[in-house]
mmCIF file of C-alpha atoms and ligand atoms in Angstrom:
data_model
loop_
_atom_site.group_PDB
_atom_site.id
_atom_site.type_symbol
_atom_site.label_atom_id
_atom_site.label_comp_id
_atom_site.label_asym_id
_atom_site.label_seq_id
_atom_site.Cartn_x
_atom_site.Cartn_y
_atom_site.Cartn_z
ATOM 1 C CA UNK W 212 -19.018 16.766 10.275
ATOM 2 C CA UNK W 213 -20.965 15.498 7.640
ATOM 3 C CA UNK W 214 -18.052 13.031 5.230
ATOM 4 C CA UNK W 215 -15.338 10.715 7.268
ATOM 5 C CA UNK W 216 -12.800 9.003 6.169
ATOM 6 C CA UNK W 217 -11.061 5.476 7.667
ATOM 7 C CA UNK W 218 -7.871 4.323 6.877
ATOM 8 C CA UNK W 219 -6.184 1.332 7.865
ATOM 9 C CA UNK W 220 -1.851 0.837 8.087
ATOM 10 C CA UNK W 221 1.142 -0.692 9.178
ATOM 11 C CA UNK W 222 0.942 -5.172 9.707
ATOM 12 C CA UNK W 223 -2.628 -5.905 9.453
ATOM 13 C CA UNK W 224 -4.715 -7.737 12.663
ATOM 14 C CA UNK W 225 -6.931 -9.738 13.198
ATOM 15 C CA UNK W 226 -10.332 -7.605 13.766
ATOM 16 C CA UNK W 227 -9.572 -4.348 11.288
ATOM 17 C CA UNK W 228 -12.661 -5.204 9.653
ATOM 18 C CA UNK W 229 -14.870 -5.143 12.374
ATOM 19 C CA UNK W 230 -13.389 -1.613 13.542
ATOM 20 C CA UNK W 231 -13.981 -0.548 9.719
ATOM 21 C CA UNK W 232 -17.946 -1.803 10.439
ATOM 22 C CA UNK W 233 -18.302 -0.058 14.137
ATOM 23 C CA UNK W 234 -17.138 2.623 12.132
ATOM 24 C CA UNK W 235 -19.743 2.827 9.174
ATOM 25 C CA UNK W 236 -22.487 1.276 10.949
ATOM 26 C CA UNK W 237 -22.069 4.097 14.071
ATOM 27 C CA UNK W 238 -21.153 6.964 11.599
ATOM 28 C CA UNK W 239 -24.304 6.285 9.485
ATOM 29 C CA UNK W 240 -26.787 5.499 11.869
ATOM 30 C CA UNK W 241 -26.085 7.434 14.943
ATOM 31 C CA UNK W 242 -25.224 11.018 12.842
ATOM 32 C CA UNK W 243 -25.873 10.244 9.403
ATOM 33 C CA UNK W 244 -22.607 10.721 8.321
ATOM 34 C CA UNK W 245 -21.039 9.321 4.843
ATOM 35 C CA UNK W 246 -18.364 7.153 5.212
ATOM 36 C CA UNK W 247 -15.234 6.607 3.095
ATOM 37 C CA UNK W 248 -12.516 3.967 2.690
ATOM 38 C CA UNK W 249 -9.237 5.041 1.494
ATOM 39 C CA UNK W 250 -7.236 2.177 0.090
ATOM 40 C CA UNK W 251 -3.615 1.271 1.725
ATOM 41 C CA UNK W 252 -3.117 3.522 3.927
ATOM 42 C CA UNK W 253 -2.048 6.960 4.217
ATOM 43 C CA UNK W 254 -0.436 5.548 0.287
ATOM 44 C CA UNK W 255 -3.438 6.228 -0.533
ATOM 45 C CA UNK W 256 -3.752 9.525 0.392
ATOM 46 C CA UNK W 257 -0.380 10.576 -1.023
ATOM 47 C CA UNK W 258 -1.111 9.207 -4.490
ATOM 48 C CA UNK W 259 -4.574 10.245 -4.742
ATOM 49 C CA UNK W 260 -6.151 6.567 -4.866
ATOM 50 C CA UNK W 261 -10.082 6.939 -4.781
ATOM 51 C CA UNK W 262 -12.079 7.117 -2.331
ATOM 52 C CA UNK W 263 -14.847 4.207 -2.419
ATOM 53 C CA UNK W 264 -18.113 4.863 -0.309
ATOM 54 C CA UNK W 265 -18.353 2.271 2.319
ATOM 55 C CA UNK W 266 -22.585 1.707 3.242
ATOM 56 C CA UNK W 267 -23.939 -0.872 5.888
ATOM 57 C CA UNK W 268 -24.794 -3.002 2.033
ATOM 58 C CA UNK W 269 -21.094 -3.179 0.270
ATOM 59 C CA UNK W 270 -19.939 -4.018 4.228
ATOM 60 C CA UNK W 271 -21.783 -6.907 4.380
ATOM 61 C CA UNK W 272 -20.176 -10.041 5.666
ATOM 62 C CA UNK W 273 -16.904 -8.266 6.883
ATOM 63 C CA UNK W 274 -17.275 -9.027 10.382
ATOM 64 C CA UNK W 275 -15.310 -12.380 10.787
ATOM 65 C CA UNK W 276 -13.056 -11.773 8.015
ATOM 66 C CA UNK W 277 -9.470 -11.377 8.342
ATOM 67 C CA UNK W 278 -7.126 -9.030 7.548
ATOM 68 C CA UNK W 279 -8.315 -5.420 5.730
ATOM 69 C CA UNK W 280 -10.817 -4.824 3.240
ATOM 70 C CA UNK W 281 -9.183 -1.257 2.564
ATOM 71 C CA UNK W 282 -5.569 -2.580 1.797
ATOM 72 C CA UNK W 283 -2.446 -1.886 3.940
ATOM 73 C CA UNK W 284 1.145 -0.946 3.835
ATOM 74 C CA UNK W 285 3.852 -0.301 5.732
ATOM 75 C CA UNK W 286 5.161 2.063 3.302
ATOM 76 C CA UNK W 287 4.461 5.192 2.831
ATOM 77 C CA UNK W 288 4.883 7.727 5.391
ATOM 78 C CA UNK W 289 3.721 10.976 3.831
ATOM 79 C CA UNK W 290 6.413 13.354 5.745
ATOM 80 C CA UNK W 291 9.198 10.835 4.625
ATOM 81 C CA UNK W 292 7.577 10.178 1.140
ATOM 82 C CA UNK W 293 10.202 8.423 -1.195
ATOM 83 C CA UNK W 294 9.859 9.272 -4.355
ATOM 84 C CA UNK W 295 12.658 8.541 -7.297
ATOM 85 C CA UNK W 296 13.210 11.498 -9.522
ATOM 86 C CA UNK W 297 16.238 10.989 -12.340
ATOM 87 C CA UNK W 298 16.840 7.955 -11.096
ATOM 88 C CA UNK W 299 17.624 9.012 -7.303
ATOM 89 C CA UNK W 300 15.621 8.460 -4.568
ATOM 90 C CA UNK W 301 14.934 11.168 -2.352
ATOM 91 C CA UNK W 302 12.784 11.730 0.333
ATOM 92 C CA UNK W 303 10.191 14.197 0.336
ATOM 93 C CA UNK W 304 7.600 15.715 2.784
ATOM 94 C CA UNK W 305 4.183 15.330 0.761
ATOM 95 C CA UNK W 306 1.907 15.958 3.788
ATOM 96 C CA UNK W 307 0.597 19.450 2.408
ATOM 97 C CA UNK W 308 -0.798 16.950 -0.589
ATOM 98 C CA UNK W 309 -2.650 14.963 1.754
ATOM 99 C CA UNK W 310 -4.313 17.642 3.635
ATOM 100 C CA UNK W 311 -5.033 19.215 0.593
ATOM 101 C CA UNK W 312 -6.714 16.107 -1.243
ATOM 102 C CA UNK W 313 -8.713 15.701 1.676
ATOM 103 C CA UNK W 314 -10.075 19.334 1.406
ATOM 104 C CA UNK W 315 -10.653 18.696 -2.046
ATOM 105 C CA UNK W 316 -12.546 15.198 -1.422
ATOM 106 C CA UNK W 317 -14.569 17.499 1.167
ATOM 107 C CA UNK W 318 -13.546 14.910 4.021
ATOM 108 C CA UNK W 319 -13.884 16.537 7.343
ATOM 109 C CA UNK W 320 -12.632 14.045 9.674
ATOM 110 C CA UNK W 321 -10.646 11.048 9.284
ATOM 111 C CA UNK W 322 -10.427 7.580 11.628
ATOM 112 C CA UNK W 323 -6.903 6.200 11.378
ATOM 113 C CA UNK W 324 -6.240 2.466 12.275
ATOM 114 C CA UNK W 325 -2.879 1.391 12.713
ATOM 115 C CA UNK W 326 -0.123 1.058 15.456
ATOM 116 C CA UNK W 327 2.678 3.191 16.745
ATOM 117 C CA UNK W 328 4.029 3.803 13.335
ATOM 118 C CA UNK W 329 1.110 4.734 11.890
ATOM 119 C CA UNK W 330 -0.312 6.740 14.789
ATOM 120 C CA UNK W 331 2.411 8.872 15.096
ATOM 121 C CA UNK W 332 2.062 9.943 11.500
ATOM 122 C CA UNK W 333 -1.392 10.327 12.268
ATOM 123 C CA UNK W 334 -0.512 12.493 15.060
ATOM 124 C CA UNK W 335 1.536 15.140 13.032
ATOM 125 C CA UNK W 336 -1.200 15.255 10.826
ATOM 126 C CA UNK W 337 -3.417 15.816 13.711
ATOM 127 C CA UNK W 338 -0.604 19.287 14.445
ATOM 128 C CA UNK W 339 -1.231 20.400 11.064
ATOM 129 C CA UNK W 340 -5.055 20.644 11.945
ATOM 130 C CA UNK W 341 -6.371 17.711 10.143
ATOM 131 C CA UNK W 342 -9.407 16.269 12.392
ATOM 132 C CA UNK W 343 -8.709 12.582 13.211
ATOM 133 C CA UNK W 344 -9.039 9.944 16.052
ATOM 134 C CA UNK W 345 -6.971 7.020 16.594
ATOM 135 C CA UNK W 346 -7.750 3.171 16.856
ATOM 136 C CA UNK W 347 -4.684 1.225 18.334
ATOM 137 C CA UNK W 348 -4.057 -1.991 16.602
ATOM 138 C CA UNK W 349 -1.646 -4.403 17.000
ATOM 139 C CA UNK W 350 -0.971 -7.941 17.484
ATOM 140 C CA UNK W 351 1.824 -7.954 19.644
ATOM 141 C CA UNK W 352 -0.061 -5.790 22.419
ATOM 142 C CA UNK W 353 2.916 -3.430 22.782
ATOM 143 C CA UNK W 354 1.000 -0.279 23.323
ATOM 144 C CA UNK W 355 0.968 1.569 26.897
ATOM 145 C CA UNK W 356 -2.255 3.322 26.727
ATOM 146 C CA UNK W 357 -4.370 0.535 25.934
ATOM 147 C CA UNK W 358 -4.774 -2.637 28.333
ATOM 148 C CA UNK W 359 -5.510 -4.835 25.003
ATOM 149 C CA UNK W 360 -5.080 -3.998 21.629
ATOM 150 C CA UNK W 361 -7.387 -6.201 19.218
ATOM 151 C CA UNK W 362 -5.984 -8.699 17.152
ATOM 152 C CA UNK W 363 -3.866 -10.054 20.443
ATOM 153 C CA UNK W 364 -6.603 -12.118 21.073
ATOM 154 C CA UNK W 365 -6.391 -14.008 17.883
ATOM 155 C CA UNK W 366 -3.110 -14.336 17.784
ATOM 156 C CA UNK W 367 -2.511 -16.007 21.173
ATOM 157 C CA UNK W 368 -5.359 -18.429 19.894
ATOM 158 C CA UNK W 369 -3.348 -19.191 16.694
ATOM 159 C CA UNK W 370 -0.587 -20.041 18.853
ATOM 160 C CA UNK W 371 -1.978 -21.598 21.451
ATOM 161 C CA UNK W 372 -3.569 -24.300 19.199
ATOM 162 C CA UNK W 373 -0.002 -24.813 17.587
ATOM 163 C CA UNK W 374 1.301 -25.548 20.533
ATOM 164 C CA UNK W 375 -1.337 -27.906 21.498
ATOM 165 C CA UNK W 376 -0.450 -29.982 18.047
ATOM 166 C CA UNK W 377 3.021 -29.916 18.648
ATOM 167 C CA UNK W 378 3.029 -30.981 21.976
ATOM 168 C CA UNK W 379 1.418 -34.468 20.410
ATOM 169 C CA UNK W 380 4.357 -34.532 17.967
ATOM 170 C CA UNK W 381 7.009 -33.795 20.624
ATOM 171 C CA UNK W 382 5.441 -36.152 23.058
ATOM 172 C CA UNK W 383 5.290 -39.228 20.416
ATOM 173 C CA UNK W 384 8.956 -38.541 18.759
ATOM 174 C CA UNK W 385 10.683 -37.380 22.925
ATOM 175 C CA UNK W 386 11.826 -34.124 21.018
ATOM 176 C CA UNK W 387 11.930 -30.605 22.026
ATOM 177 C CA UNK W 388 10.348 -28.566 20.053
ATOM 178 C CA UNK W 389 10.957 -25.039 19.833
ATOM 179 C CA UNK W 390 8.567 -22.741 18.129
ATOM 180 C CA UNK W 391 9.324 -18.821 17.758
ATOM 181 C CA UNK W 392 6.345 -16.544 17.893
ATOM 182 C CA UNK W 393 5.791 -12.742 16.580
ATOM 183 C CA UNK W 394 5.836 -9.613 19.260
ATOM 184 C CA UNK W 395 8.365 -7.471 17.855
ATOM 185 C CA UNK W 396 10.352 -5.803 21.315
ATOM 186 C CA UNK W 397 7.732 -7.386 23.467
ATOM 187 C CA UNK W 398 6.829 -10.611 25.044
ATOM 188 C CA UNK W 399 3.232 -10.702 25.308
ATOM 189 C CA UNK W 400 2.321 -13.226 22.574
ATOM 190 C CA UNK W 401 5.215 -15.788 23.882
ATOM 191 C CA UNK W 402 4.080 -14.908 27.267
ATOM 192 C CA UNK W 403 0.533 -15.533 27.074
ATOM 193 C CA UNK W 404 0.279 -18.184 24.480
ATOM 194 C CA UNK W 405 3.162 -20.389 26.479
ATOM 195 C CA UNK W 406 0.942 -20.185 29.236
ATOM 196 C CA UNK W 407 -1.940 -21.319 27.526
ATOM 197 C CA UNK W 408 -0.704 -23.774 25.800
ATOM 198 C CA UNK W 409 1.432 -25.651 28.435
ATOM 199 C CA UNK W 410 4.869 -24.589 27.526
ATOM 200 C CA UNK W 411 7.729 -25.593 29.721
ATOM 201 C CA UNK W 412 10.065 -22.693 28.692
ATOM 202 C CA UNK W 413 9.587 -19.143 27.515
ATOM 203 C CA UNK W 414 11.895 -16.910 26.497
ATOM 204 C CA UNK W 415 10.985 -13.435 26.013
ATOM 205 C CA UNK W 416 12.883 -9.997 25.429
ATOM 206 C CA UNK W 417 12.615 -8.470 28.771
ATOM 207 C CA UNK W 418 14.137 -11.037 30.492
ATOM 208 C CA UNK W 419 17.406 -12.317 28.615
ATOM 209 C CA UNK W 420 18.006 -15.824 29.123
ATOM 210 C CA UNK W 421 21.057 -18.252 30.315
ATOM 211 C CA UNK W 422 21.040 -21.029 27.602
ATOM 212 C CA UNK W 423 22.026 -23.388 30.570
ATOM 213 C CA UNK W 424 19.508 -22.736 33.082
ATOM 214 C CA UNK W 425 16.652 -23.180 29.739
ATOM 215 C CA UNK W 426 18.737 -26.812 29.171
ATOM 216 C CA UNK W 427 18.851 -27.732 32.926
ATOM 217 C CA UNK W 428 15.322 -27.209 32.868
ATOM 218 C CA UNK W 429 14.722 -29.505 29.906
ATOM 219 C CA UNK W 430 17.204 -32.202 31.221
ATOM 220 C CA UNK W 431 15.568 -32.134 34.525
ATOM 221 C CA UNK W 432 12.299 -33.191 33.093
ATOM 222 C CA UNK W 433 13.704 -36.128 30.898
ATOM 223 C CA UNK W 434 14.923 -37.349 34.454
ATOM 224 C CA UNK W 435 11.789 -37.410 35.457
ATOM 225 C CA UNK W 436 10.014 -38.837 32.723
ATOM 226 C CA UNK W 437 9.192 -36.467 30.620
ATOM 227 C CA UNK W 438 10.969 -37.373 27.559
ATOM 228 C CA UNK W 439 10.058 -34.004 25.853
ATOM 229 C CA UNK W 440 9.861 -30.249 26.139
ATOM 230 C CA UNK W 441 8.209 -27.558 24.645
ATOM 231 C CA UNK W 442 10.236 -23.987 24.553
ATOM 232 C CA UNK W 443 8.739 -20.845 23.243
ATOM 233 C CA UNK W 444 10.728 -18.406 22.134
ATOM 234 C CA UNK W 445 9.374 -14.395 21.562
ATOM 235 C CA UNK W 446 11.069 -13.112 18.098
ATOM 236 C CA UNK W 447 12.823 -10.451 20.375
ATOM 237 C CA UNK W 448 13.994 -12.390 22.808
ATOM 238 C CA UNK W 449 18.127 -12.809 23.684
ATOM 239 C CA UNK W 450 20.519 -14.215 25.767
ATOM 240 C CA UNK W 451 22.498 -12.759 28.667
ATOM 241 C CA UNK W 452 24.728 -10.161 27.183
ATOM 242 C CA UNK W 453 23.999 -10.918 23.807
ATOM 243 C CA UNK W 454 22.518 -8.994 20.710
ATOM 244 C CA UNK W 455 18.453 -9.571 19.896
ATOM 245 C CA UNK W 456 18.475 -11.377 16.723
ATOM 246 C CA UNK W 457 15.161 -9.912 15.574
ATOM 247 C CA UNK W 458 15.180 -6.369 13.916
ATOM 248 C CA UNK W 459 13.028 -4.539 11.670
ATOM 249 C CA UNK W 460 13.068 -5.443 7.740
ATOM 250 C CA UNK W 461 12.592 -1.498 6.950
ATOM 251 C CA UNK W 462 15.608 -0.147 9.359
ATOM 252 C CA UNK W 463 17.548 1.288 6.919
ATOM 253 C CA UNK W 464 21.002 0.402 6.786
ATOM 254 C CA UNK W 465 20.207 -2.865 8.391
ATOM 255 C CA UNK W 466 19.807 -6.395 6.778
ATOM 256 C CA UNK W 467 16.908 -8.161 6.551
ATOM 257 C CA UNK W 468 16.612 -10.246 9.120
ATOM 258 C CA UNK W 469 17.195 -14.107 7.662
ATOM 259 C CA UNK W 470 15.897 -17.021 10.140
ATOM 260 C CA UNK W 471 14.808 -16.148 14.014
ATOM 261 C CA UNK W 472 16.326 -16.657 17.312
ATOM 262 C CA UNK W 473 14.336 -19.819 17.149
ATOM 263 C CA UNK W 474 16.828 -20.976 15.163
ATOM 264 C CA UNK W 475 19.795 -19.984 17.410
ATOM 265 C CA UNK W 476 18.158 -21.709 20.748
ATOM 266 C CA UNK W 477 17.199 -24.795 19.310
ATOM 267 C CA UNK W 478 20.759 -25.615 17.998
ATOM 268 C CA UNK W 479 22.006 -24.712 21.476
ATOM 269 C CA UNK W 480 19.877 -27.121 23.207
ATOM 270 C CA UNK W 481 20.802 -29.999 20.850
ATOM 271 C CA UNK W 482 24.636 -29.659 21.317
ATOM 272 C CA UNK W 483 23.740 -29.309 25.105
ATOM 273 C CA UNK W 484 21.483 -31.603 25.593
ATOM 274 C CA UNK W 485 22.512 -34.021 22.791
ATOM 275 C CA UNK W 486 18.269 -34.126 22.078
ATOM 276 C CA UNK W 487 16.116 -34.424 19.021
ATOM 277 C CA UNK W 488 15.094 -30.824 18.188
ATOM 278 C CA UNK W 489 12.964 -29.121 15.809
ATOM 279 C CA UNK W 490 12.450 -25.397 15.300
ATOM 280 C CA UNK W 491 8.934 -24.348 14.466
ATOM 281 C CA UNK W 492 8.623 -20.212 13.004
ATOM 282 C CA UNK W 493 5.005 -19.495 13.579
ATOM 283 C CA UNK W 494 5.455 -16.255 11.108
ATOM 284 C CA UNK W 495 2.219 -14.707 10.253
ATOM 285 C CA UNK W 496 -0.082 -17.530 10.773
ATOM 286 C CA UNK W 497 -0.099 -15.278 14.030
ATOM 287 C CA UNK W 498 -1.473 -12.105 11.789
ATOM 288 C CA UNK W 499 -4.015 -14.333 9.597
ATOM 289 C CA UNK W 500 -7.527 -15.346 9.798
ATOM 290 C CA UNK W 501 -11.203 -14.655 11.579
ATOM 291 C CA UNK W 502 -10.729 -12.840 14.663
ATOM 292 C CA UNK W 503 -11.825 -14.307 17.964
ATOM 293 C CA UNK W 504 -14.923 -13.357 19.630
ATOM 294 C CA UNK W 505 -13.225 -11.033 22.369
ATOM 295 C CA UNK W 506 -11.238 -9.443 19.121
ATOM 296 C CA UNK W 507 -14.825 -8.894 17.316
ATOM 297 C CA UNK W 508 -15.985 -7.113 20.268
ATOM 298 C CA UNK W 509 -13.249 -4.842 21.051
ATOM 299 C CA UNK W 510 -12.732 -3.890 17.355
ATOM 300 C CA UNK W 511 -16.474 -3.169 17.371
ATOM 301 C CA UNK W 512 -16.332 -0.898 20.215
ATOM 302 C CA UNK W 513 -13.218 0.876 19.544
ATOM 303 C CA UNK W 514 -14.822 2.009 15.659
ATOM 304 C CA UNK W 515 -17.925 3.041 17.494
ATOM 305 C CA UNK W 516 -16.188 4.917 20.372
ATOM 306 C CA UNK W 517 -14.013 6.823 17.523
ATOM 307 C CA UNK W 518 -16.630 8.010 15.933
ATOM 308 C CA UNK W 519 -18.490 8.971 19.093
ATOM 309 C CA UNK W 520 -15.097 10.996 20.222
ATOM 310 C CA UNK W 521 -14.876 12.519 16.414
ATOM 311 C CA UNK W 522 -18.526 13.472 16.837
ATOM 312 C CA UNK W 523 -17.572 15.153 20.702
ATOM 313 C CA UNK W 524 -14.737 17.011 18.857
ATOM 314 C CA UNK W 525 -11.968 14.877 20.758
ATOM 315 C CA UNK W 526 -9.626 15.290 17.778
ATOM 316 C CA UNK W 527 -5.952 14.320 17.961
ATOM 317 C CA UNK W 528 -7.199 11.440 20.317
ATOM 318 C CA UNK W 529 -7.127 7.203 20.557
ATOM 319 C CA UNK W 530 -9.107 5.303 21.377
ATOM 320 C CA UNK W 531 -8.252 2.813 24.446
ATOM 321 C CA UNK W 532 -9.282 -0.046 26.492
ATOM 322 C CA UNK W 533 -9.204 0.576 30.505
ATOM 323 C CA UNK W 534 -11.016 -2.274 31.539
ATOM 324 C CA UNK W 535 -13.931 -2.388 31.313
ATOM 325 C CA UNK W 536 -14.254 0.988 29.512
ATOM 326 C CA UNK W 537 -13.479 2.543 26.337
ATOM 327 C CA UNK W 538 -11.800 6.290 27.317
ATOM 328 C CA UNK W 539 -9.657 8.157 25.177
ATOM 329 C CA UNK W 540 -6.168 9.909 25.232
ATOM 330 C CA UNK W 541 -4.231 12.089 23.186
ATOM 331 C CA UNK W 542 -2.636 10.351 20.759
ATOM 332 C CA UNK W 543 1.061 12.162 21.524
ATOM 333 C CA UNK W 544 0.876 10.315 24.751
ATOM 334 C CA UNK W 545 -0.315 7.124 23.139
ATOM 335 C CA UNK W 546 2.747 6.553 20.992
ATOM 336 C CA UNK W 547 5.123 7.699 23.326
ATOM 337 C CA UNK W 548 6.085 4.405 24.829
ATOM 338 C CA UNK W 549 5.807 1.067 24.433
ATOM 339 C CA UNK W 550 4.104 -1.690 26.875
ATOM 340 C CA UNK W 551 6.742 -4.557 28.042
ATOM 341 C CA UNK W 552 6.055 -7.458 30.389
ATOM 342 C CA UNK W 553 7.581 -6.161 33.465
ATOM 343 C CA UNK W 554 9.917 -8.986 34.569
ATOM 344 C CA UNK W 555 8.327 -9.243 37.924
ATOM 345 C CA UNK W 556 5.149 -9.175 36.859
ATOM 346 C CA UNK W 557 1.797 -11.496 38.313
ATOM 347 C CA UNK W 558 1.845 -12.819 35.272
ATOM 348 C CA UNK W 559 5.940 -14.047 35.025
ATOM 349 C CA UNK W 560 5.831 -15.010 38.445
ATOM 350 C CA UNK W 561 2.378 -17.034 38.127
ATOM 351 C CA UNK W 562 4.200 -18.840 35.248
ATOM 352 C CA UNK W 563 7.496 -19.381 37.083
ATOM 353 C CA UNK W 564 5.337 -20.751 40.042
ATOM 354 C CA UNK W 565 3.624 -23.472 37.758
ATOM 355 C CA UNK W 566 7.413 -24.536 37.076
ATOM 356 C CA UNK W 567 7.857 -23.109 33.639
ATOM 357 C CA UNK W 568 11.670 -21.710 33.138
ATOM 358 C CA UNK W 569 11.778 -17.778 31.943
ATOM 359 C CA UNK W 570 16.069 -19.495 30.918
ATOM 360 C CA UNK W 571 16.831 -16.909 34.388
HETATM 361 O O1 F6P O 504 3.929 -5.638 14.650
HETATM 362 C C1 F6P O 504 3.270 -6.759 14.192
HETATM 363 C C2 F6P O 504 4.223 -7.762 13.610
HETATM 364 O O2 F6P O 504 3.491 -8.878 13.190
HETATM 365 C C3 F6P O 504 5.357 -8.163 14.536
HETATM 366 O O3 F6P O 504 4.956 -9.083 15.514
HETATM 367 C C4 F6P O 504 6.344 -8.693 13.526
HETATM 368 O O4 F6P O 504 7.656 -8.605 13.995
HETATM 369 C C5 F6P O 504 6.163 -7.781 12.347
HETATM 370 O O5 F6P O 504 4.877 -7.223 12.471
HETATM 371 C C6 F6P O 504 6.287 -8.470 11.011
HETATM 372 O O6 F6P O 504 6.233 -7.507 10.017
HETATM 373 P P1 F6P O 504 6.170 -7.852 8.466
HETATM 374 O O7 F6P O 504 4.763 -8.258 8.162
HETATM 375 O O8 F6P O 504 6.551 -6.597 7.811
HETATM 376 O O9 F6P O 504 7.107 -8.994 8.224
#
């Protein structure tokens, strides 16, 4: 291996840039290889954007900056490429293009960045003999093979510290305040950052939730005093034998989704309860800004382990966290399933025994 390429896709997170560093400052100085960026994604790839060297000087300063310095996508799947030809658009398997553009660009070995979506691309390319490692990113944590994925970290933080101000608000005015965080199918970021930040309800999407037993809960402590209540609410989550609310905006076919289940709980609880409420949508606040010191460091050692498991010939791998080390798997297995808070859990049951209502 002597040129690499890194490539960043799907929602950015909180600590891409510091995997991008690990990357270039590991791939230069441990084996003197020349590192490229390739702008948004695999995009970039498909189109034939160029290539810009990335060296320890032009990656100065990245470390506690947000988001990606390479540009990211969701788009842009080169086996489902759409492209619109006489006005139609069809949907066309460019993935020959990319291999061949990398050939041509003389890049031996590529480091892709990005979550299951992106991986799993990644891992065809990996069938059609393209040399590549993994980094799982993510921030709703929703990936099996890895116990953390970075940019959780930060996100929980964001969230936490919004729940800390709006407890003071919801405290002052007796309101409950409901405030809907990110985490796709999975409950992590509700879970985690409700516990943190002292919520009194949280609703996630592996445990649906009785709207009743969420109001008791809320009724119980005006009764005793506690004139206001704090209910978070995971995008995904959804009642007892109801639909989730929260889908996709690329499913084809399907609407883009308009206003959260947020929105859907915290009318309940005012007709039930007859209390002030006010809904809260965290959005990508979640996604945004300098990643947290645990976030720094895991980004930094995934980019350095990928190029260390490039370097060992582990191609068609990812990178992983199994506390406390850094192994790697094959990527197939990485993207097969995804991570959900198991119901019965330490961690539900540790929040259930601190009095905080899962609405079951
Ligand atoms: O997967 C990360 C994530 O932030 C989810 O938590 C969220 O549902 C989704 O991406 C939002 O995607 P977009 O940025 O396309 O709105």
């Amino acid at each position: 291996i002597k040129k690499i390429a890194i490539l960043t896709g799907g929602g950015d997170a909180p600590g891409l840039n510091a995997v991008i560093r690990g990357v270039v400052k590991a791939g230069i100085r441990k084996y003197n290889w020349r590192v490229y960026g390739v702008p948004d994604g695999f995009e970039g790839l498909v189109i034939g954007s160029e290539l810009q060297e990335l060296t320890e000087y032009n990656i100065r300063g990245i470390l506690p900056l947000g988001g990606t310095i390479l540009g990211t996508t969701n788009k842009g799947n080169p086996f489902e490429y759409v492209v619109i030809e006489n006005g139609k658009e069809i949907v066309k398997d460019m993935s020959d293009k990319v291999v061949e553009y990398l050939n041509i660009l003389e890049i031996d070995a590529l480091v892709v960045i990005g979550g299951d979506g992106t991986l799993g691309i990644a891992n065809k390319f990996s069938e059609k003999g393209v040399k590549l490692v993994g980094v799982p990113k993510t921030i709703d944590n929703d990936l099996k093979a890895t116990d953390y994925t970075f940019g959780f970290n930060t996100a929980i933080t964001t969230a936490t510290e919004a729940l800390d101000k709006l407890h003071t608000t919801a405290q002052s005015h007796h309101r409950v305040i409901v405030i809907e965080v990110m985490g796709r199918y999975a409950g992590w970021i509700a879970l985690e950052s409700g516990i943190a930040g002292g919520a009194d309800v949280i609703l996630i999407p592996e445990i649906p939730f009785d709207i009743n037993k969420v109001c008791s809960k809320i009724i119980r402590r005006n009764k005793l005093g506690s004139k206001f209540s704090i209910v978070v609410v995971a995008e995904g989550a959804k009642p007892i034998g109801g639909e989730m609310v929260f889908q996709e905006k690329n499913v084809k076919g399907k609407a883009p989704r308009l206003g959260g289940i947020g929105y859907v709980v915290g009318e309940q609880i005012q007709k039930i309860t007859g209390m002030d409420v006010r809904v809260t949508v965290l959005g990508h606040l979640q996604r945004g800004g300098s990643p947290t010191a645990y976030d720094r460091i895991l980004a930094t050692r995934f980019g350095v382990a990928a190029v260390d498991a490039l370097a060992q010939g582990k191609f068609g791998h990812m990178v992983c966290l199994r506390t406390p080390k850094i192994e790697v798997v094959p990527i197939k297995e990485a993207v097969k399933d995804l991570k959900k808070v198991d119901p019965n859990g330490q961690l539900v049951k540790a929040a259930e025994a601190i009095g905080i209502s899962l609405g079951r």
